[in-house]
PDB file of C-alpha atoms in Angstrom:
ATOM      1  CA  UNK A  19       1.753  -7.115 -23.109  1.00  0.00           C
ATOM      2  CA  UNK A  20      -0.122  -4.153 -24.612  1.00  0.00           C
ATOM      3  CA  UNK A  21       1.319  -0.887 -23.339  1.00  0.00           C
ATOM      4  CA  UNK A  22      -0.894   2.048 -22.315  1.00  0.00           C
ATOM      5  CA  UNK A  23      -0.438   5.379 -24.079  1.00  0.00           C
ATOM      6  CA  UNK A  24      -0.324   8.798 -22.469  1.00  0.00           C
ATOM      7  CA  UNK A  25      -3.623   9.631 -24.179  1.00  0.00           C
ATOM      8  CA  UNK A  26      -5.303   6.356 -23.239  1.00  0.00           C
ATOM      9  CA  UNK A  27      -3.786   4.658 -20.175  1.00  0.00           C
ATOM     10  CA  UNK A  28      -5.155   1.314 -19.010  1.00  0.00           C
ATOM     11  CA  UNK A  29      -7.901   1.754 -16.408  1.00  0.00           C
ATOM     12  CA  UNK A  30      -6.848  -0.009 -13.224  1.00  0.00           C
ATOM     13  CA  UNK A  31      -9.583  -2.217 -11.796  1.00  0.00           C
ATOM     14  CA  UNK A  32      -9.807  -3.030  -8.061  1.00  0.00           C
ATOM     15  CA  UNK A  33      -7.157  -5.585  -7.204  1.00  0.00           C
ATOM     16  CA  UNK A  34      -5.116  -4.887 -10.368  1.00  0.00           C
ATOM     17  CA  UNK A  35      -2.524  -2.477  -9.014  1.00  0.00           C
ATOM     18  CA  UNK A  36       0.188  -4.722  -7.585  1.00  0.00           C
ATOM     19  CA  UNK A  37       0.109  -7.097 -10.543  1.00  0.00           C
ATOM     20  CA  UNK A  38       0.351  -4.178 -12.967  1.00  0.00           C
ATOM     21  CA  UNK A  39       3.225  -2.653 -10.979  1.00  0.00           C
ATOM     22  CA  UNK A  40       5.192  -5.891 -11.182  1.00  0.00           C
ATOM     23  CA  UNK A  41       4.525  -6.544 -14.877  1.00  0.00           C
ATOM     24  CA  UNK A  42       5.176  -2.940 -15.897  1.00  0.00           C
ATOM     25  CA  UNK A  43       8.399  -2.911 -13.877  1.00  0.00           C
ATOM     26  CA  UNK A  44       9.644  -5.944 -15.780  1.00  0.00           C
ATOM     27  CA  UNK A  45       8.700  -4.350 -19.100  1.00  0.00           C
ATOM     28  CA  UNK A  46      10.347  -1.024 -18.193  1.00  0.00           C
ATOM     29  CA  UNK A  47      13.550  -2.747 -17.113  1.00  0.00           C
ATOM     30  CA  UNK A  48      13.658  -4.793 -20.308  1.00  0.00           C
ATOM     31  CA  UNK A  49      13.230  -1.788 -22.599  1.00  0.00           C
ATOM     32  CA  UNK A  50      15.517   0.472 -20.561  1.00  0.00           C
ATOM     33  CA  UNK A  51      12.876   2.999 -19.493  1.00  0.00           C
ATOM     34  CA  UNK A  52      13.382   2.204 -15.802  1.00  0.00           C
ATOM     35  CA  UNK A  53      16.862   3.237 -14.685  1.00  0.00           C
ATOM     36  CA  UNK A  54      17.206   2.142 -11.079  1.00  0.00           C
ATOM     37  CA  UNK A  55      19.879   3.869  -9.014  1.00  0.00           C
ATOM     38  CA  UNK A  56      22.036   1.330  -7.135  1.00  0.00           C
ATOM     39  CA  UNK A  57      22.653   2.053  -3.452  1.00  0.00           C
ATOM     40  CA  UNK A  58      24.055   0.561  -0.294  1.00  0.00           C
ATOM     41  CA  UNK A  59      22.859   1.632   3.147  1.00  0.00           C
ATOM     42  CA  UNK A  60      23.967   2.135   6.723  1.00  0.00           C
ATOM     43  CA  UNK A  61      22.140   2.667   9.997  1.00  0.00           C
ATOM     44  CA  UNK A  62      22.940   5.884  11.882  1.00  0.00           C
ATOM     45  CA  UNK A  63      21.613   6.446  15.415  1.00  0.00           C
ATOM     46  CA  UNK A  64      20.397   9.986  16.120  1.00  0.00           C
ATOM     47  CA  UNK A  65      17.879  11.491  18.527  1.00  0.00           C
ATOM     48  CA  UNK A  66      16.446   8.132  19.522  1.00  0.00           C
ATOM     49  CA  UNK A  67      15.852   7.110  15.898  1.00  0.00           C
ATOM     50  CA  UNK A  68      17.839   4.586  13.890  1.00  0.00           C
ATOM     51  CA  UNK A  69      18.142   6.417  10.559  1.00  0.00           C
ATOM     52  CA  UNK A  70      18.396   4.519   7.300  1.00  0.00           C
ATOM     53  CA  UNK A  71      21.000   6.323   5.193  1.00  0.00           C
ATOM     54  CA  UNK A  72      21.312   5.103   1.626  1.00  0.00           C
ATOM     55  CA  UNK A  73      24.508   5.806  -0.306  1.00  0.00           C
ATOM     56  CA  UNK A  74      24.270   6.165  -4.080  1.00  0.00           C
ATOM     57  CA  UNK A  75      26.864   4.183  -5.990  1.00  0.00           C
ATOM     58  CA  UNK A  76      26.067   5.627  -9.436  1.00  0.00           C
ATOM     59  CA  UNK A  77      24.255   8.892 -10.236  1.00  0.00           C
ATOM     60  CA  UNK A  78      25.691   9.221 -13.737  1.00  0.00           C
ATOM     61  CA  UNK A  79      22.485   8.316 -15.604  1.00  0.00           C
ATOM     62  CA  UNK A  80      20.232  10.643 -13.620  1.00  0.00           C
ATOM     63  CA  UNK A  81      22.658  13.563 -13.899  1.00  0.00           C
ATOM     64  CA  UNK A  82      23.082  12.944 -17.637  1.00  0.00           C
ATOM     65  CA  UNK A  83      19.291  12.957 -18.074  1.00  0.00           C
ATOM     66  CA  UNK A  84      19.044  16.237 -16.149  1.00  0.00           C
ATOM     67  CA  UNK A  85      21.776  17.843 -18.278  1.00  0.00           C
ATOM     68  CA  UNK A  86      19.957  16.722 -21.424  1.00  0.00           C
ATOM     69  CA  UNK A  87      16.719  18.312 -20.217  1.00  0.00           C
ATOM     70  CA  UNK A  88      18.456  21.568 -19.275  1.00  0.00           C
ATOM     71  CA  UNK A  89      20.196  21.730 -22.658  1.00  0.00           C
ATOM     72  CA  UNK A  90      16.899  21.727 -24.571  1.00  0.00           C
ATOM     73  CA  UNK A  91      15.752  25.205 -25.706  1.00  0.00           C
ATOM     74  CA  UNK A  92      12.481  26.736 -24.606  1.00  0.00           C
ATOM     75  CA  UNK A  93      10.468  25.850 -21.536  1.00  0.00           C
ATOM     76  CA  UNK A  94      11.810  23.304 -19.023  1.00  0.00           C
ATOM     77  CA  UNK A  95      10.847  19.743 -19.935  1.00  0.00           C
ATOM     78  CA  UNK A  96       7.913  18.286 -18.000  1.00  0.00           C
ATOM     79  CA  UNK A  97       8.518  14.500 -17.778  1.00  0.00           C
ATOM     80  CA  UNK A  98       4.836  13.990 -16.945  1.00  0.00           C
ATOM     81  CA  UNK A  99       3.364  15.800 -19.990  1.00  0.00           C
ATOM     82  CA  UNK A 100       3.669  13.629 -21.880  1.00  0.00           C
ATOM     83  CA  UNK A 101       4.909  10.841 -19.655  1.00  0.00           C
ATOM     84  CA  UNK A 102       6.850   7.835 -20.906  1.00  0.00           C
ATOM     85  CA  UNK A 103       4.274   5.169 -21.784  1.00  0.00           C
ATOM     86  CA  UNK A 104       6.775   2.488 -20.787  1.00  0.00           C
ATOM     87  CA  UNK A 105       6.583   3.735 -17.191  1.00  0.00           C
ATOM     88  CA  UNK A 106       2.777   3.906 -17.017  1.00  0.00           C
ATOM     89  CA  UNK A 107       1.112   1.479 -14.613  1.00  0.00           C
ATOM     90  CA  UNK A 108      -2.386   2.720 -15.402  1.00  0.00           C
ATOM     91  CA  UNK A 109      -5.154   5.207 -14.715  1.00  0.00           C
ATOM     92  CA  UNK A 110      -6.286   5.549 -11.106  1.00  0.00           C
ATOM     93  CA  UNK A 111      -9.147   7.911 -11.948  1.00  0.00           C
ATOM     94  CA  UNK A 112     -10.192  10.447 -14.550  1.00  0.00           C
ATOM     95  CA  UNK A 113      -7.784  12.878 -12.870  1.00  0.00           C
ATOM     96  CA  UNK A 114      -4.757  10.733 -11.934  1.00  0.00           C
ATOM     97  CA  UNK A 115      -2.323   8.279 -13.508  1.00  0.00           C
ATOM     98  CA  UNK A 116       0.116   5.948 -11.741  1.00  0.00           C
ATOM     99  CA  UNK A 117       3.683   5.803 -13.078  1.00  0.00           C
ATOM    100  CA  UNK A 118       6.882   4.039 -12.115  1.00  0.00           C
ATOM    101  CA  UNK A 119       9.585   6.410 -10.872  1.00  0.00           C
ATOM    102  CA  UNK A 120      12.166   6.378 -13.673  1.00  0.00           C
ATOM    103  CA  UNK A 121      15.162   6.819 -11.365  1.00  0.00           C
ATOM    104  CA  UNK A 122      14.079   4.672  -8.441  1.00  0.00           C
ATOM    105  CA  UNK A 123      16.230   4.003  -5.397  1.00  0.00           C
ATOM    106  CA  UNK A 124      13.555   1.778  -3.831  1.00  0.00           C
ATOM    107  CA  UNK A 125      11.902  -1.072  -5.749  1.00  0.00           C
ATOM    108  CA  UNK A 126       8.369  -0.373  -7.008  1.00  0.00           C
ATOM    109  CA  UNK A 127       8.521   3.367  -6.263  1.00  0.00           C
ATOM    110  CA  UNK A 128       5.291   4.832  -7.666  1.00  0.00           C
ATOM    111  CA  UNK A 129       4.291   8.325  -8.774  1.00  0.00           C
ATOM    112  CA  UNK A 130       0.677   9.492  -8.666  1.00  0.00           C
ATOM    113  CA  UNK A 131       0.463  12.358 -11.162  1.00  0.00           C
ATOM    114  CA  UNK A 132      -2.346  14.639 -12.253  1.00  0.00           C
ATOM    115  CA  UNK A 133      -3.337  14.104 -15.897  1.00  0.00           C
ATOM    116  CA  UNK A 134      -3.293  17.840 -16.525  1.00  0.00           C
ATOM    117  CA  UNK A 135      -0.769  20.283 -15.146  1.00  0.00           C
ATOM    118  CA  UNK A 136      -1.279  21.407 -11.580  1.00  0.00           C
ATOM    119  CA  UNK A 137       1.490  23.043  -9.562  1.00  0.00           C
ATOM    120  CA  UNK A 138       3.342  21.080  -6.901  1.00  0.00           C
ATOM    121  CA  UNK A 139       2.920  23.934  -4.413  1.00  0.00           C
ATOM    122  CA  UNK A 140      -0.881  23.855  -4.518  1.00  0.00           C
ATOM    123  CA  UNK A 141      -2.939  22.247  -1.775  1.00  0.00           C
ATOM    124  CA  UNK A 142      -3.892  18.608  -2.146  1.00  0.00           C
ATOM    125  CA  UNK A 143      -7.541  17.913  -2.932  1.00  0.00           C
ATOM    126  CA  UNK A 144      -9.970  15.155  -2.012  1.00  0.00           C
ATOM    127  CA  UNK A 145      -9.413  13.813  -5.538  1.00  0.00           C
ATOM    128  CA  UNK A 146      -5.652  13.618  -4.922  1.00  0.00           C
ATOM    129  CA  UNK A 147      -6.242  11.730  -1.696  1.00  0.00           C
ATOM    130  CA  UNK A 148      -8.714   9.364  -3.332  1.00  0.00           C
ATOM    131  CA  UNK A 149      -5.968   8.376  -5.795  1.00  0.00           C
ATOM    132  CA  UNK A 150      -3.446   7.942  -2.978  1.00  0.00           C
ATOM    133  CA  UNK A 151      -5.858   5.900  -0.883  1.00  0.00           C
ATOM    134  CA  UNK A 152      -6.637   3.640  -3.796  1.00  0.00           C
ATOM    135  CA  UNK A 153      -2.920   2.804  -3.964  1.00  0.00           C
ATOM    136  CA  UNK A 154      -2.595   2.383  -0.189  1.00  0.00           C
ATOM    137  CA  UNK A 155      -5.644   0.119  -0.179  1.00  0.00           C
ATOM    138  CA  UNK A 156      -3.821  -2.354  -2.435  1.00  0.00           C
ATOM    139  CA  UNK A 157      -0.207  -1.783  -1.368  1.00  0.00           C
ATOM    140  CA  UNK A 158       0.772  -1.543   2.295  1.00  0.00           C
ATOM    141  CA  UNK A 159       3.099   1.355   1.723  1.00  0.00           C
ATOM    142  CA  UNK A 160       4.125   4.870   2.589  1.00  0.00           C
ATOM    143  CA  UNK A 161       2.680   7.742   0.594  1.00  0.00           C
ATOM    144  CA  UNK A 162       4.328  11.133   0.611  1.00  0.00           C
ATOM    145  CA  UNK A 163       4.149  14.609  -0.872  1.00  0.00           C
ATOM    146  CA  UNK A 164       6.838  17.263  -1.184  1.00  0.00           C
ATOM    147  CA  UNK A 165       4.909  20.548  -1.336  1.00  0.00           C
ATOM    148  CA  UNK A 166       7.143  22.804  -3.392  1.00  0.00           C
ATOM    149  CA  UNK A 167      10.854  23.121  -4.037  1.00  0.00           C
ATOM    150  CA  UNK A 168      11.776  24.109  -0.437  1.00  0.00           C
ATOM    151  CA  UNK A 169      10.160  20.818   0.659  1.00  0.00           C
ATOM    152  CA  UNK A 170      12.338  18.770  -1.686  1.00  0.00           C
ATOM    153  CA  UNK A 171      10.156  18.630  -4.807  1.00  0.00           C
ATOM    154  CA  UNK A 172      12.194  17.934  -7.940  1.00  0.00           C
ATOM    155  CA  UNK A 173       9.361  18.544 -10.438  1.00  0.00           C
ATOM    156  CA  UNK A 174       6.815  21.414 -10.559  1.00  0.00           C
ATOM    157  CA  UNK A 175       3.979  19.145 -11.831  1.00  0.00           C
ATOM    158  CA  UNK A 176       1.834  17.876  -8.955  1.00  0.00           C
ATOM    159  CA  UNK A 177       2.697  14.321  -7.983  1.00  0.00           C
ATOM    160  CA  UNK A 178       2.325  12.240  -4.871  1.00  0.00           C
ATOM    161  CA  UNK A 179       4.600   9.248  -4.352  1.00  0.00           C
ATOM    162  CA  UNK A 180       4.358   5.822  -2.754  1.00  0.00           C
ATOM    163  CA  UNK A 181       6.901   3.184  -1.776  1.00  0.00           C
ATOM    164  CA  UNK A 182       6.089  -0.260  -0.345  1.00  0.00           C
ATOM    165  CA  UNK A 183       6.832  -1.017   3.296  1.00  0.00           C
ATOM    166  CA  UNK A 184       8.967  -2.047   5.052  1.00  0.00           C
ATOM    167  CA  UNK A 185      11.822   0.187   3.928  1.00  0.00           C
ATOM    168  CA  UNK A 186      14.404  -2.434   4.878  1.00  0.00           C
ATOM    169  CA  UNK A 187      14.405  -6.065   5.982  1.00  0.00           C
ATOM    170  CA  UNK A 188      15.574  -5.145   9.482  1.00  0.00           C
ATOM    171  CA  UNK A 189      12.481  -3.071  10.340  1.00  0.00           C
ATOM    172  CA  UNK A 190       8.700  -3.520  10.210  1.00  0.00           C
ATOM    173  CA  UNK A 191       7.815  -0.182   8.606  1.00  0.00           C
ATOM    174  CA  UNK A 192       9.925   2.991   8.433  1.00  0.00           C
ATOM    175  CA  UNK A 193      12.500   4.239  10.973  1.00  0.00           C
ATOM    176  CA  UNK A 194      10.274   6.977  12.410  1.00  0.00           C
ATOM    177  CA  UNK A 195       7.278   4.658  12.930  1.00  0.00           C
ATOM    178  CA  UNK A 196       8.097   3.668  16.555  1.00  0.00           C
ATOM    179  CA  UNK A 197       8.213   7.361  17.550  1.00  0.00           C
ATOM    180  CA  UNK A 198       4.860   8.033  15.890  1.00  0.00           C
ATOM    181  CA  UNK A 199       3.264   4.920  17.367  1.00  0.00           C
ATOM    182  CA  UNK A 200       4.399   5.833  20.886  1.00  0.00           C
ATOM    183  CA  UNK A 201       2.927   9.293  20.445  1.00  0.00           C
ATOM    184  CA  UNK A 202      -0.393   7.934  19.199  1.00  0.00           C
ATOM    185  CA  UNK A 203      -0.601   5.519  22.107  1.00  0.00           C
ATOM    186  CA  UNK A 204      -0.070   8.317  24.619  1.00  0.00           C
ATOM    187  CA  UNK A 205      -2.254  11.136  23.348  1.00  0.00           C
ATOM    188  CA  UNK A 206      -5.218  12.284  21.325  1.00  0.00           C
ATOM    189  CA  UNK A 207      -4.692  13.862  17.942  1.00  0.00           C
ATOM    190  CA  UNK A 208      -3.747  16.009  16.130  1.00  0.00           C
ATOM    191  CA  UNK A 209      -0.668  15.815  18.296  1.00  0.00           C
ATOM    192  CA  UNK A 210       3.011  16.527  18.610  1.00  0.00           C
ATOM    193  CA  UNK A 211       5.728  14.575  20.359  1.00  0.00           C
ATOM    194  CA  UNK A 212       8.759  15.904  22.220  1.00  0.00           C
ATOM    195  CA  UNK A 213      10.792  13.185  20.494  1.00  0.00           C
ATOM    196  CA  UNK A 214      10.763  15.214  17.262  1.00  0.00           C
ATOM    197  CA  UNK A 215      12.615  18.561  17.647  1.00  0.00           C
ATOM    198  CA  UNK A 216      10.862  20.381  14.791  1.00  0.00           C
ATOM    199  CA  UNK A 217       7.330  21.627  14.145  1.00  0.00           C
ATOM    200  CA  UNK A 218       5.040  18.792  13.114  1.00  0.00           C
ATOM    201  CA  UNK A 219       1.582  17.321  13.474  1.00  0.00           C
ATOM    202  CA  UNK A 220       0.504  13.681  13.680  1.00  0.00           C
ATOM    203  CA  UNK A 221      -2.965  12.262  13.050  1.00  0.00           C
ATOM    204  CA  UNK A 222      -4.124   8.684  13.490  1.00  0.00           C
ATOM    205  CA  UNK A 223      -5.806   6.990  10.532  1.00  0.00           C
ATOM    206  CA  UNK A 224      -7.022   3.763  12.068  1.00  0.00           C
ATOM    207  CA  UNK A 225     -10.648   4.835  11.868  1.00  0.00           C
ATOM    208  CA  UNK A 226     -11.209   3.432   8.376  1.00  0.00           C
ATOM    209  CA  UNK A 227     -10.741   0.133   6.615  1.00  0.00           C
ATOM    210  CA  UNK A 228      -8.387  -0.137   3.658  1.00  0.00           C
ATOM    211  CA  UNK A 229     -11.326  -1.152   1.466  1.00  0.00           C
ATOM    212  CA  UNK A 230     -13.365   1.963   2.377  1.00  0.00           C
ATOM    213  CA  UNK A 231     -14.324   3.779  -0.837  1.00  0.00           C
ATOM    214  CA  UNK A 232     -14.516   7.059   1.104  1.00  0.00           C
ATOM    215  CA  UNK A 233     -10.924   6.847   2.318  1.00  0.00           C
ATOM    216  CA  UNK A 234      -9.875   9.773   0.130  1.00  0.00           C
ATOM    217  CA  UNK A 235     -12.368  12.165   1.728  1.00  0.00           C
ATOM    218  CA  UNK A 236     -11.335  11.005   5.176  1.00  0.00           C
ATOM    219  CA  UNK A 237      -7.651  11.574   4.381  1.00  0.00           C
ATOM    220  CA  UNK A 238      -8.448  15.033   3.036  1.00  0.00           C
ATOM    221  CA  UNK A 239     -10.276  15.984   6.240  1.00  0.00           C
ATOM    222  CA  UNK A 240      -7.374  14.809   8.412  1.00  0.00           C
ATOM    223  CA  UNK A 241      -4.894  16.642   6.199  1.00  0.00           C
ATOM    224  CA  UNK A 242      -6.753  19.944   6.429  1.00  0.00           C
ATOM    225  CA  UNK A 243      -7.081  19.559  10.204  1.00  0.00           C
ATOM    226  CA  UNK A 244      -3.310  19.102  10.511  1.00  0.00           C
ATOM    227  CA  UNK A 245      -2.624  22.104   8.271  1.00  0.00           C
ATOM    228  CA  UNK A 246      -4.902  24.244  10.429  1.00  0.00           C
ATOM    229  CA  UNK A 247      -3.365  22.965  13.671  1.00  0.00           C
ATOM    230  CA  UNK A 248       0.099  23.882  12.358  1.00  0.00           C
ATOM    231  CA  UNK A 249      -1.007  27.349  11.276  1.00  0.00           C
ATOM    232  CA  UNK A 250      -0.520  26.619   7.581  1.00  0.00           C
ATOM    233  CA  UNK A 251      -4.212  27.247   6.893  1.00  0.00           C
ATOM    234  CA  UNK A 252      -6.609  29.747   8.421  1.00  0.00           C
ATOM    235  CA  UNK A 253      -9.920  27.898   9.020  1.00  0.00           C
ATOM    236  CA  UNK A 254     -11.838  31.182   8.769  1.00  0.00           C
ATOM    237  CA  UNK A 255     -10.590  31.872   5.241  1.00  0.00           C
ATOM    238  CA  UNK A 256     -11.027  30.107   1.880  1.00  0.00           C
ATOM    239  CA  UNK A 257      -8.194  27.740   0.987  1.00  0.00           C
ATOM    240  CA  UNK A 258      -5.648  29.771  -1.037  1.00  0.00           C
ATOM    241  CA  UNK A 259      -4.316  28.387  -4.334  1.00  0.00           C
ATOM    242  CA  UNK A 260      -0.702  28.199  -3.148  1.00  0.00           C
ATOM    243  CA  UNK A 261       0.550  26.429  -0.023  1.00  0.00           C
ATOM    244  CA  UNK A 262       3.622  27.105   2.093  1.00  0.00           C
ATOM    245  CA  UNK A 263       6.279  24.376   1.832  1.00  0.00           C
ATOM    246  CA  UNK A 264       5.673  21.236   3.872  1.00  0.00           C
ATOM    247  CA  UNK A 265       6.173  17.490   3.761  1.00  0.00           C
ATOM    248  CA  UNK A 266       3.326  15.019   4.144  1.00  0.00           C
ATOM    249  CA  UNK A 267       3.734  11.342   4.991  1.00  0.00           C
ATOM    250  CA  UNK A 268       0.783   8.926   4.948  1.00  0.00           C
ATOM    251  CA  UNK A 269       0.543   5.261   5.915  1.00  0.00           C
ATOM    252  CA  UNK A 270      -2.546   3.142   6.517  1.00  0.00           C
ATOM    253  CA  UNK A 271      -2.275   3.961  10.234  1.00  0.00           C
ATOM    254  CA  UNK A 272      -1.102   7.571  10.506  1.00  0.00           C
ATOM    255  CA  UNK A 273      -0.335  10.887   8.836  1.00  0.00           C
ATOM    256  CA  UNK A 274       2.607  13.210   9.578  1.00  0.00           C
ATOM    257  CA  UNK A 275       2.902  16.809   8.371  1.00  0.00           C
ATOM    258  CA  UNK A 276       6.107  18.855   8.694  1.00  0.00           C
ATOM    259  CA  UNK A 277       6.395  22.547   7.690  1.00  0.00           C
ATOM    260  CA  UNK A 278       9.674  23.339   5.896  1.00  0.00           C
ATOM    261  CA  UNK A 279      12.130  26.223   5.966  1.00  0.00           C
ATOM    262  CA  UNK A 280      14.659  25.117   3.328  1.00  0.00           C
ATOM    263  CA  UNK A 281      15.312  22.233   0.948  1.00  0.00           C
ATOM    264  CA  UNK A 282      18.730  21.245   2.316  1.00  0.00           C
ATOM    265  CA  UNK A 283      21.197  21.811   5.129  1.00  0.00           C
ATOM    266  CA  UNK A 284      24.887  22.274   4.382  1.00  0.00           C
ATOM    267  CA  UNK A 285      24.537  20.473   1.079  1.00  0.00           C
ATOM    268  CA  UNK A 286      22.422  17.564   2.350  1.00  0.00           C
ATOM    269  CA  UNK A 287      19.037  17.535   0.549  1.00  0.00           C
ATOM    270  CA  UNK A 288      15.912  16.454   2.429  1.00  0.00           C
ATOM    271  CA  UNK A 289      12.469  15.542   1.136  1.00  0.00           C
ATOM    272  CA  UNK A 290       9.562  13.791   2.855  1.00  0.00           C
ATOM    273  CA  UNK A 291      11.506  10.555   3.220  1.00  0.00           C
ATOM    274  CA  UNK A 292      13.969  12.353   5.475  1.00  0.00           C
ATOM    275  CA  UNK A 293      11.177  12.803   8.008  1.00  0.00           C
ATOM    276  CA  UNK A 294      10.440   9.087   7.889  1.00  0.00           C
ATOM    277  CA  UNK A 295      14.023   8.532   9.066  1.00  0.00           C
ATOM    278  CA  UNK A 296      15.501   7.815   5.626  1.00  0.00           C
ATOM    279  CA  UNK A 297      18.196   9.990   4.055  1.00  0.00           C
ATOM    280  CA  UNK A 298      20.065   9.702   0.767  1.00  0.00           C
ATOM    281  CA  UNK A 299      23.773  10.513   0.389  1.00  0.00           C
ATOM    282  CA  UNK A 300      25.165  11.018  -3.109  1.00  0.00           C
ATOM    283  CA  UNK A 301      28.504   9.410  -2.181  1.00  0.00           C
ATOM    284  CA  UNK A 302      30.527   8.223   0.809  1.00  0.00           C
ATOM    285  CA  UNK A 303      31.846  11.740   1.458  1.00  0.00           C
ATOM    286  CA  UNK A 304      28.292  12.977   1.901  1.00  0.00           C
ATOM    287  CA  UNK A 305      27.506   9.968   4.100  1.00  0.00           C
ATOM    288  CA  UNK A 306      30.315  11.078   6.387  1.00  0.00           C
ATOM    289  CA  UNK A 307      28.902  14.610   6.280  1.00  0.00           C
ATOM    290  CA  UNK A 308      25.481  13.316   7.349  1.00  0.00           C
ATOM    291  CA  UNK A 309      27.076  11.541  10.307  1.00  0.00           C
ATOM    292  CA  UNK A 310      29.019  14.660  11.321  1.00  0.00           C
ATOM    293  CA  UNK A 311      26.014  16.966  11.072  1.00  0.00           C
ATOM    294  CA  UNK A 312      23.753  14.408  12.830  1.00  0.00           C
ATOM    295  CA  UNK A 313      20.578  13.291  11.015  1.00  0.00           C
ATOM    296  CA  UNK A 314      18.098  14.660  13.557  1.00  0.00           C
ATOM    297  CA  UNK A 315      19.909  18.007  13.539  1.00  0.00           C
ATOM    298  CA  UNK A 316      19.633  18.081   9.746  1.00  0.00           C
ATOM    299  CA  UNK A 317      15.862  17.589  10.007  1.00  0.00           C
ATOM    300  CA  UNK A 318      15.641  20.280  12.663  1.00  0.00           C
ATOM    301  CA  UNK A 319      17.486  22.740  10.422  1.00  0.00           C
ATOM    302  CA  UNK A 320      15.304  22.172   7.346  1.00  0.00           C
ATOM    303  CA  UNK A 321      12.067  22.163   9.329  1.00  0.00           C
ATOM    304  CA  UNK A 322      10.433  24.914  11.367  1.00  0.00           C
ATOM    305  CA  UNK A 323      11.116  25.543  15.067  1.00  0.00           C
ATOM    306  CA  UNK A 324       8.788  23.982  17.615  1.00  0.00           C
ATOM    307  CA  UNK A 325       6.190  26.385  18.965  1.00  0.00           C
TER     308      UNK A 325
END
């Protein structure tokens, strides 16, 4: 199979994405570019949600890679400029490329990166959402964005992410989905639900078809409406270049935005996936810590207070 290069990635045609993801995954595994992190998982009940808590069984490779990057002189290494061609699925647009996540915990974890450097703490654009929607149109998955380091971002180069659904065989989607669906059934949007004890906004997305070419613009409009409803944007002012920290979660049916206060609580890191009801523990000691702290309490502490 001919591999794309960082200067000339393969243009993805409609209907190509899933096939390219599968073939590129096999190639990346064979050549060693994809270094999946093995995990086990447990279910932890908290606040009316059955949390999926994955436990890492081997972080050695990821930590060794990080140490190697930190040891290099000069500016911090940007793994997206240039990216590893062996991880490239293809070009989504003239502005975005789809990559495999090198250190994936979940199979077929995708990164949607900007071709040129843009900061991770800048607001998402209609172009960003068009790239995300193109992926969601072909993969029934969960897209997410960690806006800045306090929201759990591990890289400063703008990148959205997507994982296929369901997150586990025992559920239909993600752990938080039943809470969101109950809220959408009971109220108009943008809305909040008393079942989530932290500031948040939910918007329904069932007004468009997955094949709609204007899905990106629609997502952008819903996103900006949520940001304004949460007080993250002033509708009377131009959009500033930098955003406050927040997490964004997008499925084909709904969007959830959560303002952030800190990246972790008592040593437990949280990114967007935490607010889907999925947490990651680095070992069994941290799993026990998550249980003691209580998953919903952890989310409450890294989010913003209600009201």
